[in-house]
Amino acid sequence: MVGAGRATELHMNALQRVSGIPLRFKTIVARRPEQLLPAKEKYGFEIASYDFNDLLNDPEIDVIDICTPPYVHEDMIIKAIQAGKHVICEKPLTGYFGNENDGKPIGLNVPKTVMYEEVLKSIENLKKIIDASDRKFMYAENFVYAPAVVKAAEIISAKKSRILYMKGEESLNGSSSPVAGEWSKTGGGTFIRTGSHPLSAVLWLKQQEAKARGVDIFVESVLADMGRVTPLLSEYEHRHIMARPNDVEDNGTVILTFSDGSKAVIIATDICLGGSKNYIELYCNDANIKCNLTMNDMMSTYFLDEHGLDNVYLSEMLPVKIGWNNPFIADEVIRGYTDEMQDFMESIYYDREPKSGFKLAYDTMKITYAAYKSAEIGQRVKL
């Protein structure tokens, strides 16, 4: 495991629920001792290290799970694959993080057209390296494993439905990551951080339709609008919102046009109070399907105070527990993390391809940066 933050917590909670596959948690690597040492104890790793090379050089390690900030993903993926390790990589796959000649901050000074072209080169290079290897690459996109999304895929495949229009959103109240507001570390703002989830789900669902109907469907063009609205707030008005974008967007709306003429709208914001909002909706020729991941209403609670609740987890992105809330119930299952890690471990153990692999990562990254380009030039971008 590389990293000891929120992504690591989500992955490890799921990995500890994997059944039927013998797992051994050998080594965890991170930079900060205040995160690394507690994570080692919490998740049961044998070794804590500050050196990524310790993973590469250990012949007992089969799989490396990359849960770091995105700016080091590409380098780590390449080194891990070349060292003969299977790779799990948290989203996003990679991004544009600047070079020494760029004006700073890069999100305000480097044209998105330049970023788009550079990202295309990066993902093509990754594709060549992964294709030339016999190692598995697993893209940690939990949305395509969420039971509601999987059920939607089952329904449209059985009915051979035509998906005419889709909506997907992930919005929340900023990020817990200290580098979320910096393009040089994250590769963008809310759209790459959170919008990548519904984007990948929409792309995957459209491919399930294509397989069921025996046709080829792909994204033909991208039209986007993005911006930063939180800097317009006074400090007092900003008091409930965590987002502090420096050179990245805090809201984004992207329209996809598919080769069959159908459309999808992806929404991502860092300005949504009341918890994280995650859903996918499908309007089909013979069905209307809504996949509600969070917030859901399996349980409701009302508290007048927080006495005794210090160590009781209710839900994500809520500052207080008093009043009415909808607690997360089996969140690692509902949002797909458990089935995701089960699939990844089985893919390695039984030597088969994972449901979420490099193609989904590649397509998501290409479309994300096409969206950034579209938003900057104010025009539709054809792929």
Tab-separated table of C-alpha atoms in Angstrom:
chain	number	residue	atom	x	y	z
A	1	MET	CA	0.000	0.000	0.000
A	2	VAL	CA	1.257	3.465	-0.912
A	3	GLY	CA	-0.418	6.251	1.040
A	4	ALA	CA	-2.144	6.441	4.397
A	5	GLY	CA	-5.003	8.890	3.834
A	6	ARG	CA	-8.710	8.643	3.048
A	7	ALA	CA	-8.300	6.528	-0.106
A	8	THR	CA	-6.206	4.017	1.830
A	9	GLU	CA	-8.914	3.813	4.488
A	10	LEU	CA	-11.576	3.080	1.862
A	11	HIS	CA	-9.436	0.485	0.096
A	12	MET	CA	-8.342	-1.275	3.277
A	13	ASN	CA	-11.851	-1.425	4.719
A	14	ALA	CA	-12.823	-3.255	1.524
A	15	LEU	CA	-9.714	-5.453	1.284
A	16	GLN	CA	-10.301	-6.691	4.817
A	17	ARG	CA	-13.678	-7.998	3.645
A	18	VAL	CA	-12.341	-9.951	0.655
A	19	SER	CA	-13.272	-13.626	0.917
A	20	GLY	CA	-11.943	-16.789	-0.698
A	21	ILE	CA	-8.547	-15.273	-1.584
A	22	PRO	CA	-5.570	-15.545	0.819
A	23	LEU	CA	-4.284	-12.017	1.449
A	24	ARG	CA	-1.250	-10.842	3.375
A	25	PHE	CA	-0.766	-7.151	4.121
A	26	LYS	CA	3.019	-6.885	3.970
A	27	THR	CA	4.151	-3.253	3.718
A	28	ILE	CA	2.610	0.212	3.822
A	29	VAL	CA	4.535	3.250	2.583
A	30	ALA	CA	3.799	6.904	3.324
A	31	ARG	CA	5.722	10.118	3.955
A	32	ARG	CA	4.267	11.357	7.226
A	33	PRO	CA	4.854	9.324	10.400
A	34	GLU	CA	1.698	10.691	12.035
A	35	GLN	CA	-0.297	8.926	9.285
A	36	LEU	CA	1.964	5.975	8.496
A	37	LEU	CA	2.444	4.446	11.945
A	38	PRO	CA	-1.226	4.477	13.024
A	39	ALA	CA	-2.205	3.067	9.594
A	40	LYS	CA	0.245	0.181	9.996
A	41	GLU	CA	-1.368	-0.800	13.284
A	42	LYS	CA	-4.942	-0.160	12.215
A	43	TYR	CA	-4.785	-2.276	9.050
A	44	GLY	CA	-2.396	-4.953	10.243
A	45	PHE	CA	0.592	-4.366	7.980
A	46	GLU	CA	3.803	-6.125	8.935
A	47	ILE	CA	6.125	-3.298	7.892
A	48	ALA	CA	5.901	0.503	7.724
A	49	SER	CA	8.287	2.263	5.361
A	50	TYR	CA	9.004	5.700	3.957
A	51	ASP	CA	10.600	4.329	0.765
A	52	PHE	CA	8.540	3.245	-2.265
A	53	ASN	CA	11.506	1.195	-3.472
A	54	ASP	CA	10.962	-1.166	-0.558
A	55	LEU	CA	7.799	-2.329	-2.308
A	56	LEU	CA	9.459	-2.654	-5.705
A	57	ASN	CA	12.381	-4.676	-4.366
A	58	ASP	CA	10.420	-7.098	-2.202
A	59	PRO	CA	9.890	-10.401	-4.078
A	60	GLU	CA	7.092	-11.354	-1.669
A	61	ILE	CA	4.936	-8.408	-2.735
A	62	ASP	CA	2.599	-9.242	-5.644
A	63	VAL	CA	0.331	-6.177	-5.719
A	64	ILE	CA	0.934	-2.467	-5.137
A	65	ASP	CA	-2.105	-0.310	-4.326
A	66	ILE	CA	-1.421	3.348	-5.161
A	67	CYS	CA	-3.456	5.705	-2.964
A	68	THR	CA	-1.296	8.823	-3.268
A	69	PRO	CA	-1.961	12.302	-4.637
A	70	PRO	CA	-2.280	12.054	-8.446
A	71	TYR	CA	0.955	13.848	-9.335
A	72	VAL	CA	3.001	10.735	-8.508
A	73	HIS	CA	0.630	8.136	-10.015
A	74	GLU	CA	2.240	7.834	-13.437
A	75	ASP	CA	5.780	7.388	-12.152
A	76	MET	CA	4.683	4.837	-9.567
A	77	ILE	CA	2.586	2.865	-12.057
A	78	ILE	CA	5.489	2.596	-14.487
A	79	LYS	CA	7.992	1.576	-11.819
A	80	ALA	CA	5.618	-0.972	-10.308
A	81	ILE	CA	4.724	-2.586	-13.633
A	82	GLN	CA	8.382	-2.721	-14.665
A	83	ALA	CA	9.219	-4.330	-11.310
A	84	GLY	CA	6.744	-7.100	-12.100
A	85	LYS	CA	4.003	-6.007	-9.716
A	86	HIS	CA	0.276	-5.933	-10.328
A	87	VAL	CA	-1.090	-2.405	-9.827
A	88	ILE	CA	-4.227	-0.985	-8.282
A	89	CYS	CA	-4.412	2.766	-8.890
A	90	GLU	CA	-6.817	5.168	-7.238
A	91	LYS	CA	-8.455	7.678	-9.585
A	92	PRO	CA	-7.463	9.730	-11.458
A	93	LEU	CA	-5.027	7.768	-13.598
A	94	THR	CA	-2.695	10.740	-14.062
A	95	GLY	CA	-2.956	14.385	-15.142
A	96	TYR	CA	-0.987	17.481	-16.062
A	97	PHE	CA	1.106	18.728	-13.150
A	98	GLY	CA	3.414	21.222	-14.831
A	99	ASN	CA	7.058	21.486	-15.765
A	100	GLU	CA	9.876	23.807	-14.791
A	101	ASN	CA	9.146	26.290	-17.591
A	102	ASP	CA	5.470	26.768	-16.731
A	103	GLY	CA	4.204	29.968	-15.192
A	104	LYS	CA	2.866	29.515	-11.679
A	105	PRO	CA	0.255	28.657	-10.661
A	106	ILE	CA	-0.107	26.361	-13.642
A	107	GLY	CA	-3.908	26.171	-13.501
A	108	LEU	CA	-4.047	29.857	-14.381
A	109	ASN	CA	-1.045	30.051	-16.715
A	110	VAL	CA	-0.848	26.881	-18.819
A	111	PRO	CA	-3.418	26.617	-21.639
A	112	LYS	CA	-5.706	23.618	-21.247
A	113	THR	CA	-5.070	22.769	-24.912
A	114	VAL	CA	-1.416	22.206	-23.990
A	115	MET	CA	-2.449	20.139	-20.969
A	116	TYR	CA	-4.777	18.025	-23.110
A	117	GLU	CA	-2.047	17.194	-25.608
A	118	GLU	CA	0.452	16.345	-22.865
A	119	VAL	CA	-2.027	14.106	-21.061
A	120	LEU	CA	-2.750	12.251	-24.313
A	121	LYS	CA	0.985	11.535	-24.610
A	122	SER	CA	1.123	10.353	-20.985
A	123	ILE	CA	-1.784	7.939	-21.235
A	124	GLU	CA	-0.521	6.560	-24.547
A	125	ASN	CA	2.853	5.912	-22.923
A	126	LEU	CA	1.170	4.165	-20.005
A	127	LYS	CA	-0.902	2.093	-22.416
A	128	LYS	CA	2.201	0.859	-24.230
A	129	ILE	CA	3.929	-0.104	-20.982
A	130	ILE	CA	0.885	-1.899	-19.560
A	131	ASP	CA	0.062	-3.651	-22.861
A	132	ALA	CA	3.643	-4.935	-23.074
A	133	SER	CA	3.449	-6.416	-19.571
A	134	ASP	CA	1.715	-9.525	-18.258
A	135	ARG	CA	0.826	-7.677	-15.056
A	136	LYS	CA	-2.722	-6.586	-14.219
A	137	PHE	CA	-3.689	-2.926	-14.056
A	138	MET	CA	-6.772	-2.290	-11.942
A	139	TYR	CA	-8.456	1.110	-11.953
A	140	ALA	CA	-10.038	1.819	-8.569
A	141	GLU	CA	-13.350	3.212	-9.795
A	142	ASN	CA	-15.815	2.059	-7.179
A	143	PHE	CA	-18.917	3.451	-8.913
A	144	VAL	CA	-18.935	0.626	-11.494
A	145	TYR	CA	-19.104	-1.857	-8.620
A	146	ALA	CA	-21.874	-0.078	-6.700
A	147	PRO	CA	-24.844	-2.488	-6.427
A	148	ALA	CA	-27.298	0.064	-7.851
A	149	VAL	CA	-25.112	0.719	-10.909
A	150	VAL	CA	-24.493	-3.020	-11.393
A	151	LYS	CA	-28.261	-3.643	-11.206
A	152	ALA	CA	-28.872	-0.899	-13.762
A	153	ALA	CA	-26.405	-2.615	-16.092
A	154	GLU	CA	-28.172	-5.946	-15.596
A	155	ILE	CA	-31.548	-4.394	-16.462
A	156	ILE	CA	-30.475	-2.549	-19.600
A	157	SER	CA	-28.535	-5.596	-20.793
A	158	ALA	CA	-31.507	-7.930	-20.269
A	159	LYS	CA	-33.968	-5.549	-21.935
A	160	LYS	CA	-31.472	-4.387	-24.575
A	161	SER	CA	-32.586	-0.878	-23.677
A	162	ARG	CA	-31.305	2.157	-25.506
A	163	ILE	CA	-29.936	4.728	-23.076
A	164	LEU	CA	-31.003	8.066	-24.498
A	165	TYR	CA	-29.838	10.397	-21.740
A	166	MET	CA	-27.862	10.051	-18.519
A	167	LYS	CA	-27.164	12.322	-15.565
A	168	GLY	CA	-24.460	11.750	-13.005
A	169	GLU	CA	-23.238	13.846	-10.105
A	170	GLU	CA	-20.808	13.806	-7.247
A	171	SER	CA	-20.864	16.948	-5.161
A	172	LEU	CA	-19.594	17.636	-1.676
A	173	ASN	CA	-18.276	20.317	0.622
A	174	GLY	CA	-14.682	20.496	-0.578
A	175	SER	CA	-11.968	17.915	0.013
A	176	SER	CA	-10.062	16.657	3.030
A	177	SER	CA	-6.861	16.638	0.938
A	178	PRO	CA	-4.470	19.515	1.724
A	179	VAL	CA	-3.489	19.730	-1.970
A	180	ALA	CA	-6.995	19.634	-3.477
A	181	GLY	CA	-6.855	23.311	-4.438
A	182	GLU	CA	-3.554	23.056	-6.348
A	183	TRP	CA	-3.426	21.986	-9.997
A	184	SER	CA	0.252	21.003	-9.678
A	185	LYS	CA	-0.628	18.277	-7.163
A	186	THR	CA	-4.122	17.183	-8.164
A	187	GLY	CA	-4.255	17.783	-11.923
A	188	GLY	CA	-7.437	19.829	-11.722
A	189	GLY	CA	-10.222	20.583	-9.320
A	190	THR	CA	-13.572	19.102	-8.434
A	191	PHE	CA	-14.213	17.622	-11.861
A	192	ILE	CA	-11.142	15.389	-11.883
A	193	ARG	CA	-11.416	14.638	-8.144
A	194	THR	CA	-15.125	13.890	-7.869
A	195	GLY	CA	-16.623	14.173	-11.361
A	196	SER	CA	-14.448	11.286	-12.501
A	197	HIS	CA	-16.703	8.903	-10.535
A	198	PRO	CA	-20.005	9.553	-12.326
A	199	LEU	CA	-18.113	10.058	-15.595
A	200	SER	CA	-16.602	6.572	-15.405
A	201	ALA	CA	-19.953	5.074	-14.399
A	202	VAL	CA	-21.690	6.680	-17.369
A	203	LEU	CA	-18.994	5.434	-19.762
A	204	TRP	CA	-19.183	1.914	-18.305
A	205	LEU	CA	-22.985	1.766	-18.472
A	206	LYS	CA	-22.942	2.901	-22.089
A	207	GLN	CA	-20.511	0.072	-22.871
A	208	GLN	CA	-22.855	-2.441	-21.228
A	209	GLU	CA	-25.609	-1.211	-23.541
A	210	ALA	CA	-23.294	-1.521	-26.540
A	211	LYS	CA	-22.320	-5.105	-25.646
A	212	ALA	CA	-25.946	-6.165	-25.132
A	213	ARG	CA	-27.037	-4.686	-28.460
A	214	GLY	CA	-23.957	-5.805	-30.388
A	215	VAL	CA	-22.926	-2.321	-31.487
A	216	ASP	CA	-19.995	0.047	-30.992
A	217	ILE	CA	-20.679	3.243	-29.033
A	218	PHE	CA	-18.097	5.843	-28.087
A	219	VAL	CA	-17.916	9.464	-26.951
A	220	GLU	CA	-17.867	11.716	-29.992
A	221	SER	CA	-17.584	15.150	-28.391
A	222	VAL	CA	-17.363	17.025	-25.086
A	223	LEU	CA	-18.804	20.418	-24.111
A	224	ALA	CA	-17.988	21.860	-20.687
A	225	ASP	CA	-18.411	24.869	-18.433
A	226	MET	CA	-16.346	25.230	-15.262
A	227	GLY	CA	-15.362	27.933	-12.824
A	228	ARG	CA	-14.479	29.100	-9.329
A	229	VAL	CA	-17.309	30.630	-7.339
A	230	THR	CA	-16.033	30.303	-3.753
A	231	PRO	CA	-13.414	33.100	-4.104
A	232	LEU	CA	-16.373	35.482	-4.512
A	233	LEU	CA	-17.427	34.807	-0.912
A	234	SER	CA	-16.415	36.823	2.100
A	235	GLU	CA	-14.697	34.940	4.919
A	236	TYR	CA	-17.963	34.946	6.837
A	237	GLU	CA	-19.934	33.639	3.844
A	238	HIS	CA	-17.247	30.988	3.318
A	239	ARG	CA	-17.404	29.660	6.884
A	240	HIS	CA	-19.320	26.438	6.098
A	241	ILE	CA	-17.471	25.504	2.889
A	242	MET	CA	-14.143	23.634	3.025
A	243	ALA	CA	-13.147	24.238	-0.599
A	244	ARG	CA	-10.230	26.645	-1.029
A	245	PRO	CA	-9.359	26.489	-4.718
A	246	ASN	CA	-6.130	28.185	-5.708
A	247	ASP	CA	-5.934	27.546	-9.454
A	248	VAL	CA	-8.567	24.818	-9.902
A	249	GLU	CA	-12.329	24.775	-10.477
A	250	ASP	CA	-14.841	24.301	-7.656
A	251	ASN	CA	-17.716	23.493	-10.048
A	252	GLY	CA	-18.004	21.809	-13.420
A	253	THR	CA	-20.761	20.739	-15.798
A	254	VAL	CA	-19.886	18.546	-18.772
A	255	ILE	CA	-22.071	17.332	-21.648
A	256	LEU	CA	-21.041	14.191	-23.539
A	257	THR	CA	-22.371	13.351	-26.988
A	258	PHE	CA	-22.086	9.683	-27.933
A	259	SER	CA	-21.712	8.270	-31.418
A	260	ASP	CA	-25.328	7.007	-31.327
A	261	GLY	CA	-26.605	10.555	-30.679
A	262	SER	CA	-27.378	10.003	-26.989
A	263	LYS	CA	-26.237	12.460	-24.318
A	264	ALA	CA	-24.928	12.481	-20.771
A	265	VAL	CA	-24.484	15.323	-18.290
A	266	ILE	CA	-21.861	15.095	-15.546
A	267	ILE	CA	-21.963	17.512	-12.601
A	268	ALA	CA	-19.288	17.986	-9.946
A	269	THR	CA	-19.066	20.689	-7.290
A	270	ASP	CA	-17.203	21.482	-4.088
A	271	ILE	CA	-20.034	23.669	-2.810
A	272	CYS	CA	-22.652	21.136	-1.699
A	273	LEU	CA	-23.545	21.252	2.004
A	274	GLY	CA	-25.339	18.466	3.870
A	275	GLY	CA	-23.104	15.535	2.972
A	276	SER	CA	-21.840	13.984	-0.259
A	277	LYS	CA	-24.283	13.648	-3.157
A	278	ASN	CA	-23.753	10.707	-5.530
A	279	TYR	CA	-26.222	9.475	-8.129
A	280	ILE	CA	-26.581	8.206	-11.691
A	281	GLU	CA	-29.833	8.496	-13.654
A	282	LEU	CA	-30.685	6.732	-16.912
A	283	TYR	CA	-33.482	7.749	-19.272
A	284	CYS	CA	-34.025	4.870	-21.695
A	285	ASN	CA	-36.477	4.138	-24.484
A	286	ASP	CA	-38.244	1.658	-22.201
A	287	ALA	CA	-37.070	2.482	-18.661
A	288	ASN	CA	-36.225	5.218	-16.191
A	289	ILE	CA	-33.576	4.182	-13.660
A	290	LYS	CA	-32.160	6.176	-10.746
A	291	CYS	CA	-29.109	4.885	-8.883
A	292	ASN	CA	-28.816	6.705	-5.568
A	293	LEU	CA	-25.507	5.973	-3.850
A	294	THR	CA	-25.496	8.783	-1.263
A	295	MET	CA	-27.302	10.176	0.563
A	296	ASN	CA	-29.708	7.263	0.873
A	297	ASP	CA	-32.588	6.753	3.276
A	298	MET	CA	-31.985	3.235	4.611
A	299	MET	CA	-31.747	4.780	8.075
A	300	SER	CA	-32.641	8.121	9.621
A	301	THR	CA	-31.454	9.458	12.982
A	302	TYR	CA	-32.327	12.452	15.123
A	303	PHE	CA	-30.086	13.603	17.984
A	304	LEU	CA	-30.394	16.562	20.327
A	305	ASP	CA	-26.746	16.236	21.333
A	306	GLU	CA	-23.620	14.256	20.423
A	307	HIS	CA	-23.090	12.588	23.804
A	308	GLY	CA	-21.465	9.154	23.330
A	309	LEU	CA	-21.116	9.584	19.577
A	310	ASP	CA	-17.462	10.639	19.418
A	311	ASN	CA	-16.355	7.334	17.900
A	312	VAL	CA	-19.569	6.556	16.026
A	313	TYR	CA	-19.283	7.163	12.263
A	314	LEU	CA	-22.507	8.452	10.742
A	315	SER	CA	-21.688	9.756	7.287
A	316	GLU	CA	-19.230	11.611	5.116
A	317	MET	CA	-18.801	15.388	5.011
A	318	LEU	CA	-21.165	16.245	7.866
A	319	PRO	CA	-19.730	18.651	10.482
A	320	VAL	CA	-22.214	17.736	13.225
A	321	LYS	CA	-24.377	14.761	14.182
A	322	ILE	CA	-27.255	16.585	15.842
A	323	GLY	CA	-30.637	16.986	14.148
A	324	TRP	CA	-31.832	14.698	11.373
A	325	ASN	CA	-29.238	12.671	9.454
A	326	ASN	CA	-29.121	9.731	7.058
A	327	PRO	CA	-26.251	7.528	8.291
A	328	PHE	CA	-24.181	5.522	5.839
A	329	ILE	CA	-25.178	1.869	6.201
A	330	ALA	CA	-22.721	-0.671	4.754
A	331	ASP	CA	-21.148	2.177	2.798
A	332	GLU	CA	-18.235	0.017	1.663
A	333	VAL	CA	-20.828	-2.181	-0.090
A	334	ILE	CA	-23.298	0.474	-1.290
A	335	ARG	CA	-20.601	2.548	-2.980
A	336	GLY	CA	-18.914	-0.503	-4.452
A	337	TYR	CA	-15.601	-0.706	-2.594
A	338	THR	CA	-16.061	-4.273	-1.324
A	339	ASP	CA	-16.965	-5.792	-4.694
A	340	GLU	CA	-14.251	-3.705	-6.349
A	341	MET	CA	-11.472	-5.187	-4.224
A	342	GLN	CA	-13.005	-8.667	-4.419
A	343	ASP	CA	-12.909	-8.403	-8.220
A	344	PHE	CA	-9.322	-7.128	-8.210
A	345	MET	CA	-8.035	-9.899	-5.971
A	346	GLU	CA	-9.893	-12.559	-7.955
A	347	SER	CA	-8.545	-11.111	-11.218
A	348	ILE	CA	-4.992	-11.626	-9.986
A	349	TYR	CA	-5.597	-14.964	-8.266
A	350	TYR	CA	-7.504	-16.527	-11.168
A	351	ASP	CA	-5.666	-14.632	-13.936
A	352	ARG	CA	-8.604	-12.831	-15.533
A	353	GLU	CA	-9.224	-9.239	-16.472
A	354	PRO	CA	-10.848	-6.891	-13.917
A	355	LYS	CA	-14.138	-5.203	-14.662
A	356	SER	CA	-12.473	-1.815	-14.156
A	357	GLY	CA	-9.196	-1.836	-16.055
A	358	PHE	CA	-6.951	0.429	-18.071
A	359	LYS	CA	-9.421	1.251	-20.853
A	360	LEU	CA	-11.861	2.851	-18.424
A	361	ALA	CA	-9.014	4.796	-16.805
A	362	TYR	CA	-7.732	5.904	-20.230
A	363	ASP	CA	-11.137	7.031	-21.528
A	364	THR	CA	-11.984	8.858	-18.299
A	365	MET	CA	-8.700	10.775	-18.365
A	366	LYS	CA	-8.983	11.684	-22.052
A	367	ILE	CA	-12.532	12.988	-21.645
A	368	THR	CA	-11.675	14.876	-18.432
A	369	TYR	CA	-8.938	16.888	-20.112
A	370	ALA	CA	-11.044	17.381	-23.237
A	371	ALA	CA	-13.598	18.906	-20.857
A	372	TYR	CA	-10.963	21.242	-19.379
A	373	LYS	CA	-9.997	22.294	-22.889
A	374	SER	CA	-13.640	22.846	-23.870
A	375	ALA	CA	-14.352	24.957	-20.788
A	376	GLU	CA	-11.367	27.211	-21.487
A	377	ILE	CA	-11.930	27.740	-25.223
A	378	GLY	CA	-15.723	27.898	-24.905
A	379	GLN	CA	-16.280	25.348	-27.661
A	380	ARG	CA	-17.233	21.729	-28.149
A	381	VAL	CA	-14.184	19.436	-28.388
A	382	LYS	CA	-14.387	16.494	-30.786
A	383	LEU	CA	-12.501	13.376	-29.749
